[in-house]
Amino acid sequence: MKWNKLTIETTTAAEDMLSYELSEMGMEGVEIEDHVPLSEEDRKIMYVDLLPDEIAPDDGKARISCYVDEKEDLQAVIAKIKAKIEELSAFLPMGSGEITLGVTEEEDWINNWKVFFKPFRLDDNIVIKPTWETLSDKKDDDIVIEIDPGTAFGSGSHETTKLCISQLKKYIKKDTELLDVGTGSGILSIIGLKLGAHHAMATDIDPNAIRATNENFAINEVSEQAEVQQVNILDKEEADSFYEKNNGKKYDVIVANILADVIIPLSGIVAPLLKDDGVFITSGIINTMEEAVKEAMLANHFEILEINHMKDWVSITAKKA
């Protein structure tokens, strides 16, 4: 089987956001090439022991590649990517945005890339590991989540996911009812349940995310405590239907690791789904949008409990005022 390889010329300032968006669009095997020096944490996660003596200086340029099934409508995919680049250019330097096309055999990446992915720790006791790997250094209190990276919607290594997880660890209790909006791979729902939540409801608008989440629920043996529904919470009719279908259920914790442009309108809709003493955890907010999200939260009668930062990303946790 052959795959179309799309390579996008962009900038290091935009590479995180663009790669995140490509993953959200269901692009396979997202790769980033740049000259940004590796941090010590990166070296540990990527198992990099040796580097060349001479490394090209960071020039601010980046190249992002992804793979598209040859059966897909390639021009439609390219048009969708170009539209996303145009959207992101409103607040990020995107570079030329030029897209080049190549072709590769499935064997070249669908299996061989696995050698580069090893189990990694998100913090002291949460470990993400691919399904094909074994964990040699497992501790008694480790929470092990099995997610295959590169297959769909995030494996937990992105800063926005880490920010959400730190808040889930703080607010999840044994009787917590969790709502995960824009679930992607289901990773936050799974971690919430492993932390002791009673039940998780995961939602997404993408049928691919629904399928991936159901698979990951099964792999991590949480299917009996979890449910996933395809719904656009931002659409009033769909939101009302979701509310009625679930008998007006309210949640102790609502988590949304999406984007600021979604969180802003979501803050005006989500209150009826949140218990009076519940918390609304948000992430996926680029730092240039922090003030806009804060203003939306306050305008929609939320009290901000805390704001956390990791690199260029922001997490805001709030409750009803």
JSON list of C-alpha atoms in Angstrom, two decimals, residues 115-208:
[
{"chain": "A", "resi": 115, "resn": "VAL", "atom": "CA", "xyz": [11.42, 1.91, 17.09]},
{"chain": "A", "resi": 116, "resn": "PHE", "atom": "CA", "xyz": [11.45, 5.61, 18.01]},
{"chain": "A", "resi": 117, "resn": "PHE", "atom": "CA", "xyz": [8.55, 5.43, 20.48]},
{"chain": "A", "resi": 118, "resn": "LYS", "atom": "CA", "xyz": [9.22, 4.20, 23.99]},
{"chain": "A", "resi": 119, "resn": "PRO", "atom": "CA", "xyz": [7.27, 4.43, 27.24]},
{"chain": "A", "resi": 120, "resn": "PHE", "atom": "CA", "xyz": [7.60, 7.86, 28.85]},
{"chain": "A", "resi": 121, "resn": "ARG", "atom": "CA", "xyz": [6.60, 9.40, 32.16]},
{"chain": "A", "resi": 122, "resn": "LEU", "atom": "CA", "xyz": [4.26, 12.36, 32.23]},
{"chain": "A", "resi": 123, "resn": "ASP", "atom": "CA", "xyz": [5.04, 12.85, 35.91]},
{"chain": "A", "resi": 124, "resn": "ASP", "atom": "CA", "xyz": [6.04, 10.77, 38.92]},
{"chain": "A", "resi": 125, "resn": "ASN", "atom": "CA", "xyz": [3.48, 8.02, 38.42]},
{"chain": "A", "resi": 126, "resn": "ILE", "atom": "CA", "xyz": [1.65, 8.39, 35.09]},
{"chain": "A", "resi": 127, "resn": "VAL", "atom": "CA", "xyz": [3.29, 6.47, 32.26]},
{"chain": "A", "resi": 128, "resn": "ILE", "atom": "CA", "xyz": [2.24, 6.45, 28.61]},
{"chain": "A", "resi": 129, "resn": "LYS", "atom": "CA", "xyz": [3.33, 3.44, 26.62]},
{"chain": "A", "resi": 130, "resn": "PRO", "atom": "CA", "xyz": [2.65, 2.06, 23.14]},
{"chain": "A", "resi": 131, "resn": "THR", "atom": "CA", "xyz": [0.80, -1.25, 23.10]},
{"chain": "A", "resi": 132, "resn": "TRP", "atom": "CA", "xyz": [3.77, -3.10, 21.61]},
{"chain": "A", "resi": 133, "resn": "GLU", "atom": "CA", "xyz": [6.22, -2.06, 24.36]},
{"chain": "A", "resi": 134, "resn": "THR", "atom": "CA", "xyz": [6.82, -3.58, 27.79]},
{"chain": "A", "resi": 135, "resn": "LEU", "atom": "CA", "xyz": [7.51, -1.45, 30.86]},
{"chain": "A", "resi": 136, "resn": "SER", "atom": "CA", "xyz": [10.74, -2.54, 32.52]},
{"chain": "A", "resi": 137, "resn": "ASP", "atom": "CA", "xyz": [10.83, 0.04, 35.34]},
{"chain": "A", "resi": 138, "resn": "LYS", "atom": "CA", "xyz": [7.22, -0.07, 36.54]},
{"chain": "A", "resi": 139, "resn": "LYS", "atom": "CA", "xyz": [6.71, 1.17, 40.11]},
{"chain": "A", "resi": 140, "resn": "ASP", "atom": "CA", "xyz": [3.98, -0.06, 42.45]},
{"chain": "A", "resi": 141, "resn": "ASP", "atom": "CA", "xyz": [1.99, 3.18, 42.22]},
{"chain": "A", "resi": 142, "resn": "ASP", "atom": "CA", "xyz": [2.39, 3.72, 38.48]},
{"chain": "A", "resi": 143, "resn": "ILE", "atom": "CA", "xyz": [-0.70, 4.42, 36.39]},
{"chain": "A", "resi": 144, "resn": "VAL", "atom": "CA", "xyz": [0.06, 2.95, 32.97]},
{"chain": "A", "resi": 145, "resn": "ILE", "atom": "CA", "xyz": [-1.93, 4.17, 29.96]},
{"chain": "A", "resi": 146, "resn": "GLU", "atom": "CA", "xyz": [-1.61, 2.37, 26.64]},
{"chain": "A", "resi": 147, "resn": "ILE", "atom": "CA", "xyz": [-1.93, 4.73, 23.67]},
{"chain": "A", "resi": 148, "resn": "ASP", "atom": "CA", "xyz": [-0.25, 4.26, 20.31]},
{"chain": "A", "resi": 149, "resn": "PRO", "atom": "CA", "xyz": [1.35, 7.54, 19.19]},
{"chain": "A", "resi": 150, "resn": "GLY", "atom": "CA", "xyz": [0.86, 8.83, 15.69]},
{"chain": "A", "resi": 151, "resn": "THR", "atom": "CA", "xyz": [-2.31, 6.84, 15.07]},
{"chain": "A", "resi": 152, "resn": "ALA", "atom": "CA", "xyz": [-4.92, 9.34, 16.23]},
{"chain": "A", "resi": 153, "resn": "PHE", "atom": "CA", "xyz": [-5.32, 12.52, 18.20]},
{"chain": "A", "resi": 154, "resn": "GLY", "atom": "CA", "xyz": [-2.51, 12.63, 20.70]},
{"chain": "A", "resi": 155, "resn": "SER", "atom": "CA", "xyz": [-0.53, 10.35, 22.96]},
{"chain": "A", "resi": 156, "resn": "GLY", "atom": "CA", "xyz": [-0.12, 12.60, 25.99]},
{"chain": "A", "resi": 157, "resn": "SER", "atom": "CA", "xyz": [3.30, 14.06, 25.25]},
{"chain": "A", "resi": 158, "resn": "HIS", "atom": "CA", "xyz": [2.00, 17.49, 24.22]},
{"chain": "A", "resi": 159, "resn": "GLU", "atom": "CA", "xyz": [2.17, 20.31, 26.78]},
{"chain": "A", "resi": 160, "resn": "THR", "atom": "CA", "xyz": [-1.57, 20.98, 26.62]},
{"chain": "A", "resi": 161, "resn": "THR", "atom": "CA", "xyz": [-2.31, 17.39, 27.62]},
{"chain": "A", "resi": 162, "resn": "LYS", "atom": "CA", "xyz": [0.21, 17.52, 30.46]},
{"chain": "A", "resi": 163, "resn": "LEU", "atom": "CA", "xyz": [-1.40, 20.71, 31.79]},
{"chain": "A", "resi": 164, "resn": "CYS", "atom": "CA", "xyz": [-4.81, 19.04, 31.83]},
{"chain": "A", "resi": 165, "resn": "ILE", "atom": "CA", "xyz": [-3.46, 15.96, 33.56]},
{"chain": "A", "resi": 166, "resn": "SER", "atom": "CA", "xyz": [-1.93, 18.00, 36.38]},
{"chain": "A", "resi": 167, "resn": "GLN", "atom": "CA", "xyz": [-5.37, 19.52, 37.01]},
{"chain": "A", "resi": 168, "resn": "LEU", "atom": "CA", "xyz": [-7.18, 16.18, 36.81]},
{"chain": "A", "resi": 169, "resn": "LYS", "atom": "CA", "xyz": [-4.82, 14.83, 39.47]},
{"chain": "A", "resi": 170, "resn": "LYS", "atom": "CA", "xyz": [-5.79, 17.76, 41.67]},
{"chain": "A", "resi": 171, "resn": "TYR", "atom": "CA", "xyz": [-9.57, 17.68, 41.25]},
{"chain": "A", "resi": 172, "resn": "ILE", "atom": "CA", "xyz": [-10.57, 14.06, 40.51]},
{"chain": "A", "resi": 173, "resn": "LYS", "atom": "CA", "xyz": [-12.19, 12.26, 43.47]},
{"chain": "A", "resi": 174, "resn": "LYS", "atom": "CA", "xyz": [-13.49, 8.70, 43.79]},
{"chain": "A", "resi": 175, "resn": "ASP", "atom": "CA", "xyz": [-17.09, 9.72, 43.00]},
{"chain": "A", "resi": 176, "resn": "THR", "atom": "CA", "xyz": [-16.26, 12.20, 40.22]},
{"chain": "A", "resi": 177, "resn": "GLU", "atom": "CA", "xyz": [-18.47, 12.33, 37.15]},
{"chain": "A", "resi": 178, "resn": "LEU", "atom": "CA", "xyz": [-16.17, 13.50, 34.32]},
{"chain": "A", "resi": 179, "resn": "LEU", "atom": "CA", "xyz": [-17.10, 15.10, 30.99]},
{"chain": "A", "resi": 180, "resn": "ASP", "atom": "CA", "xyz": [-14.29, 15.19, 28.40]},
{"chain": "A", "resi": 181, "resn": "VAL", "atom": "CA", "xyz": [-15.15, 17.61, 25.58]},
{"chain": "A", "resi": 182, "resn": "GLY", "atom": "CA", "xyz": [-13.18, 17.09, 22.37]},
{"chain": "A", "resi": 183, "resn": "THR", "atom": "CA", "xyz": [-11.76, 13.83, 23.67]},
{"chain": "A", "resi": 184, "resn": "GLY", "atom": "CA", "xyz": [-9.54, 12.98, 20.68]},
{"chain": "A", "resi": 185, "resn": "SER", "atom": "CA", "xyz": [-7.92, 9.70, 21.73]},
{"chain": "A", "resi": 186, "resn": "GLY", "atom": "CA", "xyz": [-9.80, 9.47, 25.03]},
{"chain": "A", "resi": 187, "resn": "ILE", "atom": "CA", "xyz": [-6.56, 9.86, 26.96]},
{"chain": "A", "resi": 188, "resn": "LEU", "atom": "CA", "xyz": [-7.92, 12.36, 29.49]},
{"chain": "A", "resi": 189, "resn": "SER", "atom": "CA", "xyz": [-10.99, 10.23, 30.18]},
{"chain": "A", "resi": 190, "resn": "ILE", "atom": "CA", "xyz": [-8.80, 7.17, 30.67]},
{"chain": "A", "resi": 191, "resn": "ILE", "atom": "CA", "xyz": [-6.45, 8.99, 33.03]},
{"chain": "A", "resi": 192, "resn": "GLY", "atom": "CA", "xyz": [-9.40, 10.46, 34.93]},
{"chain": "A", "resi": 193, "resn": "LEU", "atom": "CA", "xyz": [-10.82, 6.97, 35.47]},
{"chain": "A", "resi": 194, "resn": "LYS", "atom": "CA", "xyz": [-7.44, 5.55, 36.46]},
{"chain": "A", "resi": 195, "resn": "LEU", "atom": "CA", "xyz": [-7.18, 8.39, 39.00]},
{"chain": "A", "resi": 196, "resn": "GLY", "atom": "CA", "xyz": [-10.43, 7.19, 40.55]},
{"chain": "A", "resi": 197, "resn": "ALA", "atom": "CA", "xyz": [-13.28, 8.95, 38.75]},
{"chain": "A", "resi": 198, "resn": "HIS", "atom": "CA", "xyz": [-16.58, 7.05, 38.92]},
{"chain": "A", "resi": 199, "resn": "HIS", "atom": "CA", "xyz": [-17.58, 7.57, 35.29]},
{"chain": "A", "resi": 200, "resn": "ALA", "atom": "CA", "xyz": [-16.37, 9.42, 32.20]},
{"chain": "A", "resi": 201, "resn": "MET", "atom": "CA", "xyz": [-18.41, 10.76, 29.30]},
{"chain": "A", "resi": 202, "resn": "ALA", "atom": "CA", "xyz": [-16.22, 11.53, 26.28]},
{"chain": "A", "resi": 203, "resn": "THR", "atom": "CA", "xyz": [-17.47, 13.62, 23.35]},
{"chain": "A", "resi": 204, "resn": "ASP", "atom": "CA", "xyz": [-16.06, 14.61, 19.99]},
{"chain": "A", "resi": 205, "resn": "ILE", "atom": "CA", "xyz": [-17.38, 15.79, 16.65]},
{"chain": "A", "resi": 206, "resn": "ASP", "atom": "CA", "xyz": [-15.06, 13.53, 14.64]},
{"chain": "A", "resi": 207, "resn": "PRO", "atom": "CA", "xyz": [-16.14, 9.92, 13.97]},
{"chain": "A", "resi": 208, "resn": "ASN", "atom": "CA", "xyz": [-12.47, 8.90, 13.77]}
]
